[in-house]
Coordinates of C-alpha atoms and ligand atoms in Angstrom, one line a residue:
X1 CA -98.0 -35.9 45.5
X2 CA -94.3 -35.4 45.5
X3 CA -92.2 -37.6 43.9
X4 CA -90.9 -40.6 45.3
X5 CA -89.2 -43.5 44.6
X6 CA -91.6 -46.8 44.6
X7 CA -90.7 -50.3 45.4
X8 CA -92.5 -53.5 45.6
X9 CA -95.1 -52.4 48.6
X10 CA -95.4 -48.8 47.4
X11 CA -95.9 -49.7 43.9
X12 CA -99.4 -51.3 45.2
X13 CA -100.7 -48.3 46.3
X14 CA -100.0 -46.6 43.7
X15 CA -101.6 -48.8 41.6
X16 CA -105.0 -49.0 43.8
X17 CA -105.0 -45.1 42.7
X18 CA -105.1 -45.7 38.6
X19 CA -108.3 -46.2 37.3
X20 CA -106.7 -47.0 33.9
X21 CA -105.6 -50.4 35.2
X22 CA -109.5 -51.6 35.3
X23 CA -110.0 -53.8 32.8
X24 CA -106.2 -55.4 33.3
X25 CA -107.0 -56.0 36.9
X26 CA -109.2 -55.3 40.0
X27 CA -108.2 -53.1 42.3
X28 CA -110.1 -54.6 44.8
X29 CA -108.2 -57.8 45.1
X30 CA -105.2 -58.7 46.8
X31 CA -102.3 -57.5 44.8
X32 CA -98.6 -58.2 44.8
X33 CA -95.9 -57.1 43.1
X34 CA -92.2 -58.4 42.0
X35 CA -89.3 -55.6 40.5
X36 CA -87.9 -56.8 37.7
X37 CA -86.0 -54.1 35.5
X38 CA -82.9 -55.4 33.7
X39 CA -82.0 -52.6 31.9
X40 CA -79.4 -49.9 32.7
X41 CA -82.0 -47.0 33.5
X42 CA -85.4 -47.4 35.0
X43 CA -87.0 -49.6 38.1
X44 CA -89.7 -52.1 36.7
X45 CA -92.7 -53.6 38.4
X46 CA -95.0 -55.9 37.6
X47 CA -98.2 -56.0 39.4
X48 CA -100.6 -58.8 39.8
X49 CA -104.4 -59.9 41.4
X50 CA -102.2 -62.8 44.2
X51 CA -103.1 -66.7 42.3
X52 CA -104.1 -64.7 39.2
X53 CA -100.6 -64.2 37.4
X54 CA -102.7 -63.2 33.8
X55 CA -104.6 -60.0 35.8
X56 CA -102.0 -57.5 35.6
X57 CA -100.1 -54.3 34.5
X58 CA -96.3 -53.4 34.0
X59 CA -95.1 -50.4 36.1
X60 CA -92.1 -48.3 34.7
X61 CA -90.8 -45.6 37.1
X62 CA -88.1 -43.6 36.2
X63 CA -85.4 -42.9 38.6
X64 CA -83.0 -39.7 38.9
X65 CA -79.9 -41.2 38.0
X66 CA -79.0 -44.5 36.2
X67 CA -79.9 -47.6 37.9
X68 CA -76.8 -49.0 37.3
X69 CA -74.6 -45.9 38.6
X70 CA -76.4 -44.5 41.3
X71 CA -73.9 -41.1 41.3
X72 CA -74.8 -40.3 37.2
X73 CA -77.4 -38.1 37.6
X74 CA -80.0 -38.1 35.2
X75 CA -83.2 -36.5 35.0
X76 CA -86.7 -38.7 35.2
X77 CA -88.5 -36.3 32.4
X78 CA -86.9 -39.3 30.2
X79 CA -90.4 -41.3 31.4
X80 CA -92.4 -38.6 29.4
X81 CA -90.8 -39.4 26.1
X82 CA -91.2 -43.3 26.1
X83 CA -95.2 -42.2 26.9
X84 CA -95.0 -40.0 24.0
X85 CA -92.8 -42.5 21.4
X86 CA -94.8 -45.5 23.2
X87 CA -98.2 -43.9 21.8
X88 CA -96.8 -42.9 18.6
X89 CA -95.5 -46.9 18.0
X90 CA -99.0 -47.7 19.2
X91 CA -100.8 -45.9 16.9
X92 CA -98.4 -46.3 13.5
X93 CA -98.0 -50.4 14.2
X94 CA -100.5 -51.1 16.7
X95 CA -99.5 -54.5 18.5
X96 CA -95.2 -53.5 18.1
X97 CA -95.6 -52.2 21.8
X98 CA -97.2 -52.8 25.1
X99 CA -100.4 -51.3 25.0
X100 CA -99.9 -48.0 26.8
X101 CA -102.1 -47.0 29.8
X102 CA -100.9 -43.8 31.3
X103 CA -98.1 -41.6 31.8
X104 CA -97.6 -40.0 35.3
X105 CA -95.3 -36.5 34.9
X106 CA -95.5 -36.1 38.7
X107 CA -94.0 -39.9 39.7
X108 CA -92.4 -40.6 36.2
X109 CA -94.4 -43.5 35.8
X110 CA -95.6 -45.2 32.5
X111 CA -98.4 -48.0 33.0
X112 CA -98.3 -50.5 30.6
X113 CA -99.9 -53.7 29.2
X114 CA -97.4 -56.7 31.3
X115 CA -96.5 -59.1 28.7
X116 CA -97.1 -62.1 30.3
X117 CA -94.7 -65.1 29.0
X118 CA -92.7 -62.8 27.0
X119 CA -88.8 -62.5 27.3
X120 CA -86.9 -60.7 26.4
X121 CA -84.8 -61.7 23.0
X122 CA -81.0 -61.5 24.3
X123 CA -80.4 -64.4 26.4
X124 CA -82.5 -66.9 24.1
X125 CA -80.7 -65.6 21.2
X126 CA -77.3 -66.5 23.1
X127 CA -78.5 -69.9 23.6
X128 CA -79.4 -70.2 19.9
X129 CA -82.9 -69.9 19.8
X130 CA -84.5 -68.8 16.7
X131 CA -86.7 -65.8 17.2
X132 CA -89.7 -66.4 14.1
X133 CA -90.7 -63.4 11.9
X134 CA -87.4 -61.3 14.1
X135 CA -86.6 -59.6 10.8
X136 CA -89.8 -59.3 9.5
X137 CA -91.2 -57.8 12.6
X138 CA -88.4 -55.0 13.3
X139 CA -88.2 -53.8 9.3
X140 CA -92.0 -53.6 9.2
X141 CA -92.6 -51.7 12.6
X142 CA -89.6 -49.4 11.8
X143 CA -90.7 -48.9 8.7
X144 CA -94.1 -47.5 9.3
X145 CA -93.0 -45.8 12.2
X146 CA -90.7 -43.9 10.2
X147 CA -92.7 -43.0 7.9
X148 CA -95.3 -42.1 9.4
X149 CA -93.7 -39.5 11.5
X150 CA -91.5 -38.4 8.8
X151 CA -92.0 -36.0 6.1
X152 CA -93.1 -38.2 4.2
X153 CA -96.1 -39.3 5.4
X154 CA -96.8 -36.1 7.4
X155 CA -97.5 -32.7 6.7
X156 CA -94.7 -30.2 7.1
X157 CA -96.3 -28.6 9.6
X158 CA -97.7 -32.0 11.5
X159 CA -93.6 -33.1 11.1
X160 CA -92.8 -30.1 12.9
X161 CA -95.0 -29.8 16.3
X162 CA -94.5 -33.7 16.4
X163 CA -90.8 -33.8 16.6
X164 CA -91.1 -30.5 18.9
X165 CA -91.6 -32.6 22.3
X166 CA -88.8 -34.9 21.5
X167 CA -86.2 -32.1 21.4
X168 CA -86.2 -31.8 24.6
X169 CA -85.0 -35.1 25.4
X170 CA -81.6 -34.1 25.4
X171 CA -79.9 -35.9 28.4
X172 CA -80.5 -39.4 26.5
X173 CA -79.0 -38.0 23.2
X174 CA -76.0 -36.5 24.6
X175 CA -75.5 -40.6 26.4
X176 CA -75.6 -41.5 22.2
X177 CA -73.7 -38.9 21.4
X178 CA -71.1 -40.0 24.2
X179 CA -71.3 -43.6 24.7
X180 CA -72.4 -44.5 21.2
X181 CA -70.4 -41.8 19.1
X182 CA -67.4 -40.7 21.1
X183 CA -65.8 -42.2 23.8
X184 CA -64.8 -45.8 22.3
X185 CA -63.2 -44.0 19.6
X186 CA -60.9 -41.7 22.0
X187 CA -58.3 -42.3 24.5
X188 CA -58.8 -41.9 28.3
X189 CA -62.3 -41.6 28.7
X190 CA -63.1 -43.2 32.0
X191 CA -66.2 -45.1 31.5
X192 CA -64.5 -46.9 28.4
X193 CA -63.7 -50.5 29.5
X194 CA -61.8 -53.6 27.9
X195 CA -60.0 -56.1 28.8
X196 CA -56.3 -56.8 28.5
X197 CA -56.3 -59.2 25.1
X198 CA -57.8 -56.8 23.3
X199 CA -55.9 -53.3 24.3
X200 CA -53.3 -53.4 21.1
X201 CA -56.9 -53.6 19.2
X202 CA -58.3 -50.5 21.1
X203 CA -54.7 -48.9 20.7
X204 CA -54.4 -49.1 16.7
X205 CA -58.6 -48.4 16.3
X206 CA -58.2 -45.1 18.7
X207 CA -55.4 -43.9 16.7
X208 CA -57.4 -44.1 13.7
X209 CA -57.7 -40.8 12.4
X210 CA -59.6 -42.3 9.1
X211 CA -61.7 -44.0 11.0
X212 CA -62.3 -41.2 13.5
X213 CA -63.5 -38.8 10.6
X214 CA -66.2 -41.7 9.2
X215 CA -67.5 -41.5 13.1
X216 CA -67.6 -37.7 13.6
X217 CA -69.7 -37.7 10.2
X218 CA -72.1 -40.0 11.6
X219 CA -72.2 -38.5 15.3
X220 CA -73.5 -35.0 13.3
X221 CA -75.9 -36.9 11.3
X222 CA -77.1 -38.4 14.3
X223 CA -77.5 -34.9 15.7
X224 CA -78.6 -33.6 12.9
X225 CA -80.5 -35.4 10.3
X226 CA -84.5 -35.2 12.4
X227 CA -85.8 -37.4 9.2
X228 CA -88.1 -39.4 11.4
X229 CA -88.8 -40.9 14.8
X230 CA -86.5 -43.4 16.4
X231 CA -87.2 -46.3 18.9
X232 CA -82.9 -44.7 19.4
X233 CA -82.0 -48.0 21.3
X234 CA -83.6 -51.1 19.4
X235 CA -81.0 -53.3 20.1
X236 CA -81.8 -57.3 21.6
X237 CA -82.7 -56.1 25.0
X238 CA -85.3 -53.4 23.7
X239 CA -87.1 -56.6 22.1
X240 CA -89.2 -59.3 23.7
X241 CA -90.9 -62.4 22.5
X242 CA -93.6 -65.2 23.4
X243 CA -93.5 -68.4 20.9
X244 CA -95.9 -66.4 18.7
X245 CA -95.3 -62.8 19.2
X246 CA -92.6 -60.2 19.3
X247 CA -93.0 -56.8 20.5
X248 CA -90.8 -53.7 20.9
X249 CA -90.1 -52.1 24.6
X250 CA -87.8 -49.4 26.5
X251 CA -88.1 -46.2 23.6
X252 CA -86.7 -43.8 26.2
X253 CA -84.4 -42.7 23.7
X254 CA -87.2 -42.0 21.0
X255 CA -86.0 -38.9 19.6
X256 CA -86.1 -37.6 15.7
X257 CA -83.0 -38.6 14.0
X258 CA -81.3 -40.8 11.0
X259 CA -83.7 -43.9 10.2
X260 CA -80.4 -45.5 9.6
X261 CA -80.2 -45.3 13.4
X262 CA -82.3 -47.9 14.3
X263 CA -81.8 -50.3 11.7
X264 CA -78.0 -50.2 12.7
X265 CA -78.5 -50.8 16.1
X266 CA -80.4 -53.6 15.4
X267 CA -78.1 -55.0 12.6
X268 CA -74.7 -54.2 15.0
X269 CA -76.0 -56.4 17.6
X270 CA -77.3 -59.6 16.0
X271 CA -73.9 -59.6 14.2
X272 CA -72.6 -59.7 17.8
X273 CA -74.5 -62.6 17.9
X274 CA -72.9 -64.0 15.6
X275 CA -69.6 -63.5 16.7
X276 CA -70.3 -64.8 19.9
X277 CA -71.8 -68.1 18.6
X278 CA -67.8 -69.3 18.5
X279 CA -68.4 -69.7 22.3
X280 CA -71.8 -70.3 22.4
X281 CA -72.3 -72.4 20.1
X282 CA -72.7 -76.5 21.3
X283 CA -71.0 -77.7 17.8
X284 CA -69.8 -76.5 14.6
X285 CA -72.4 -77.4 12.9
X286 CA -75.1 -75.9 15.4
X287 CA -72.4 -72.2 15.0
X288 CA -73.2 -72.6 11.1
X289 CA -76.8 -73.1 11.3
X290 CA -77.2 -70.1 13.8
X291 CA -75.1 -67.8 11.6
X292 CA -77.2 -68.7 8.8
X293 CA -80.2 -67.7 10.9
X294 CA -79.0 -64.4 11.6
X295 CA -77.5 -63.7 7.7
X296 CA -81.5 -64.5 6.7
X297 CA -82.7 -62.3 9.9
X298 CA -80.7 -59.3 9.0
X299 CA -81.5 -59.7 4.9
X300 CA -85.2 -59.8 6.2
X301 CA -85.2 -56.8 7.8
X302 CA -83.9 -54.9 5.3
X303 CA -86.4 -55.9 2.9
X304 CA -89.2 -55.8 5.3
X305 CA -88.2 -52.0 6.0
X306 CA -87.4 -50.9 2.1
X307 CA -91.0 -53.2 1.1
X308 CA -92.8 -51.4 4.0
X309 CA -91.3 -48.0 2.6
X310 CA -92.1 -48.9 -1.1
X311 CA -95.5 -49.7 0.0
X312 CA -95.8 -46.6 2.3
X313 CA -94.9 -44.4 -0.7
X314 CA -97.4 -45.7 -3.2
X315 CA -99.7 -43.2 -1.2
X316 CA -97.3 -40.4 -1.4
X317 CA -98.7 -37.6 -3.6
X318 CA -95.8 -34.6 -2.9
X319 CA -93.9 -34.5 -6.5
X320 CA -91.0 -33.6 -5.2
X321 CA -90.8 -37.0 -2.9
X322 CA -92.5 -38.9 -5.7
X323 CA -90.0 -37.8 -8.4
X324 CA -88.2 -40.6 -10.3
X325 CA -85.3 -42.3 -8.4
X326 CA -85.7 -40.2 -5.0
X327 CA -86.9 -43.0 -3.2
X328 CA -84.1 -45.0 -4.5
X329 CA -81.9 -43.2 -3.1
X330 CA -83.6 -41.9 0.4
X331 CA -82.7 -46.2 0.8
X332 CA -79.5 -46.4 -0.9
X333 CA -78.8 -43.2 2.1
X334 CA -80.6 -45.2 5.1
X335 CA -78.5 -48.5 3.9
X336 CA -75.5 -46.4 4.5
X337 CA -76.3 -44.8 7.5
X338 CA -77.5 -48.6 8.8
X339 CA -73.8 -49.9 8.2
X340 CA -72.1 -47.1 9.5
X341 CA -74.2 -46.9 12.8
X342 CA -74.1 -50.7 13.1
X343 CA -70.0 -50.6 12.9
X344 CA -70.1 -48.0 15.9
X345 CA -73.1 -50.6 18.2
X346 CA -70.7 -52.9 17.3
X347 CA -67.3 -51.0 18.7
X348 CA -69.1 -49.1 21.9
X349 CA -70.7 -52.5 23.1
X350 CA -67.3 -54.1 23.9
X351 CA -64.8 -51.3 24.7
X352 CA -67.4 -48.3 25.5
X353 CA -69.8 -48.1 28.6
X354 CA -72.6 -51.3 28.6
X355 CA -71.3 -54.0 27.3
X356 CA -73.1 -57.0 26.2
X357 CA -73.9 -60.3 28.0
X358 CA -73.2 -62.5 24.4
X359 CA -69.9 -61.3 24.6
X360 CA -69.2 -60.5 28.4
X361 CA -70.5 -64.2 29.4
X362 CA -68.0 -66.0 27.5
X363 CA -65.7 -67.3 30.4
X364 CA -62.1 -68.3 28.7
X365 CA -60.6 -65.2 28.5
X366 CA -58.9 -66.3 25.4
X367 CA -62.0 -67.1 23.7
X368 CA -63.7 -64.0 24.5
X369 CA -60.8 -62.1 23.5
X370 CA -61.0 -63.6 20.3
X371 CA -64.1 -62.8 19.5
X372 CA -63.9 -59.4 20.8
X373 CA -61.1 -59.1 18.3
X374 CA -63.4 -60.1 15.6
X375 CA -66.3 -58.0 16.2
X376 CA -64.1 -54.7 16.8
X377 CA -62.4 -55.5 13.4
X378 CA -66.2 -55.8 11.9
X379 CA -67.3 -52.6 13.2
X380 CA -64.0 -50.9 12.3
X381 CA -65.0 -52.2 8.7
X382 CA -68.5 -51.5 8.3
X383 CA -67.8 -47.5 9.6
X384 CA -64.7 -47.5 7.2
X385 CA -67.1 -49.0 4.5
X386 CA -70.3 -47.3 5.3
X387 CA -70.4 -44.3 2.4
X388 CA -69.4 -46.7 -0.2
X389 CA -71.9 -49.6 0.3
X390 CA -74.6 -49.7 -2.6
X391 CA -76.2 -53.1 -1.6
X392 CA -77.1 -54.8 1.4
X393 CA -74.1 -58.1 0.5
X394 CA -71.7 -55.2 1.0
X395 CA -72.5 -55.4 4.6
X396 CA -72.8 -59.1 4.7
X397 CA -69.6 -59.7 2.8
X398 CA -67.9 -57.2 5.5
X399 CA -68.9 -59.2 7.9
X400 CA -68.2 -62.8 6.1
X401 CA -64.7 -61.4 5.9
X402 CA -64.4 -61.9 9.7
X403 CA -66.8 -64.8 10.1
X404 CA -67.2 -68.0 8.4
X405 CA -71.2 -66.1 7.9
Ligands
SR1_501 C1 -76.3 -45.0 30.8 S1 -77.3 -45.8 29.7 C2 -76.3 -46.9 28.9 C3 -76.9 -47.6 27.7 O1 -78.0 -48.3 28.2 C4 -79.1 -48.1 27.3 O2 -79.7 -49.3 27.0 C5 -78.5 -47.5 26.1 O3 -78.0 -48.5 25.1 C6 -77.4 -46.7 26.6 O4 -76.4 -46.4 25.7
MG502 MG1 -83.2 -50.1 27.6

């Protein structure tokens, strides 16, 4: 059948026609079905048995453009390599992802397990909430995921036919490339956006040359360092959460690159957070306790993902990636590339395409100027800093220097 667009009638249909959502719900009931996609890219639906809310599927459909800028064109192959990356995180850290239940190259569709009385992380973290075992979960997952499709822990051959697919998903590396690794850090590109308290910040950061030289040096390793795969958007929106469980969603961007990459995402945006937590916060003393909370969360995962690596290479038998002091420095390499990619999260998520709603939501304008203020000079700092850090309290002293952290 020809491609086409679904929506919430559609979408049922559809659904009646997979056989590989029996077991998640029956197809012979009355179904129904709600759109509820959030994210910049994709529609997504979530289809239910009508009075049974706990018999269902998640529908993902890509759509061939953005969703949020109907005239940027984009192609929907970018479906096929969530499937792919969605399978791989299934496999390497089974329970990290919605179980997977098809992938659909004719309507771009993924089918999915629907976590029911998830959320996801970004507005509760706003708010304050603690997320349990955050840190733990992302450096564990993104450790054995890299890992195990790096080569490291694959064959040099295996490595090579399994990043193969993934270099083909070159419209969502070129957005990285340009939203993530450009455009903030250059004058008059038009889908850059600030607002007015902050544009002597944006002037003196885009006429950093310095600064402009650490960037260009991460923007080629991201294009060129295929070390393992990467989630390539894990920031607080690619994350969901129950009260007992956290999972990771939305890999669209999977794609073999710098493990650094993910870890900085990650790291970039909860020190958003924590910038943000001057407006959000209900008291001083609740602004403290939350920026503790994050400090701990962002020490976690670094030692969940170097543990997880540790433990990973006990098994390794190569000499050359067992000789003394490599794997030292393979971490001391990924720390680096962490701060560095963090500094440039940090920098395109409040004056580059896609802002964030921690920092957009703040309604005094001076207040959210301020703290705009603060997390560009962060980011400015940890991309200065990134080659030179040797531990992870270079990071967190970077970022103390702006915040009382
Ligand atoms: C046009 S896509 C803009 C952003 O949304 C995604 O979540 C990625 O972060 C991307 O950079
Ligand atoms: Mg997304």
């Amino acid at each position: 059948m020809p491609y086409r667009i679904l929506d919430v009638e559609s979408v049922l249909d559809y659904v009646r026609g997979r056989s590989e959502v029996d077991g998640s719900l029956d197809r012979a009931r009355e179904l129904e079905a709600t759109e509820v996609g959030d994210g910049n890219l994709n529609l997504v639906f979530k289809v239910r048995e009508r009075g049974r809310p706990e018999r269902t599927v998640l529908v993902k459909q890509a759509l061939p453009h953005v969703r949020v800028a109907e005239d940027w064109k984009l192609s929907p192959i970018r479906g096929r390599f969530e499937a792919l990356s969605l399978e791989a995180f299934h496999e390497l850290a089974p329970g990290s992802v919605p179980r997977p239940l098809w992938y659909d190259p004719e309507q771009y569709t993924i089918g999915m397990e629907n976590l029911v009385g998830y959320r996801v992380i970004r507005q509760p973290m706003i708010a304050g909430r603690e997320i349990a075992g955050l840190g733990h979960f992302v450096g564990s997952v993104m450790a054995r995921v890299h890992f195990g499709t790096s080569d490291f822990g694959l064959d040099s051959a295996d490595k090579k036919r399994a990043l193969a697919p993934y270099t083909e998903n070159t419209e969502l590396c070129r957005i990285t490339e340009d939203l993530i690794l450009t455009e903030p850090f250059h004058r008059d590109q038009e889908r850059n956006s600030w607002v007015p308290e902050v544009a002597a910040d944006v002037a003196r950061l885009q006429a950093d040359d310095g600064l402009k030289r650490e960037v260009a040096r991460l923007k080629l390793a991201f294009m060129t360092r295929a070390e393992a795969l990467l989630h390539g958007d894990l920031h607080s929106g690619s994350i969901m959460a129950d009260a007992d469980h956290i999972r990771m969603i939305d890999s669209e961007f999977a794609f073999y690159g710098p493990m650094g990459f993910d870890l900085g995402l990650f790291v970039g945006n909860l020190l958003i957070n924590a910038a943000a937590q001057t407006a959000h916060a209900p008291s001083d003393a609740a602004r403290h306790h939350y920026r503790d909370y994050l400090r701990g969360e962002i020490v976690t995962v670094w030692e969940s993902y170097a543990g997880g690596m540790r433990a990973a290479f006990e098994a390794v038998s190569s000499p050359s990636w067992s000789a003394a002091g490599f794997l030292d420095a393979f971490l001391d390499q990924v720390l680096r590339d962490t701060c560095g990619f963090a500094g440039t999260e940090m920098i395109r998520r409040t004056i580059g395409f896609a802002h964030v709603q921690d920092v957009d939501a703040i309604d005094d304008p001076g207040v959210r100027g301020a703290v705009q203020r603060q997390v560009l000079a962060i980011g400015r700092r940890l991309i200065s800093l990134h080659r030179h850090v040797t531990c992870l309290d270079d990071i967190l002293t970077a970022a103390q220097e702006a915040l009382e952290f």
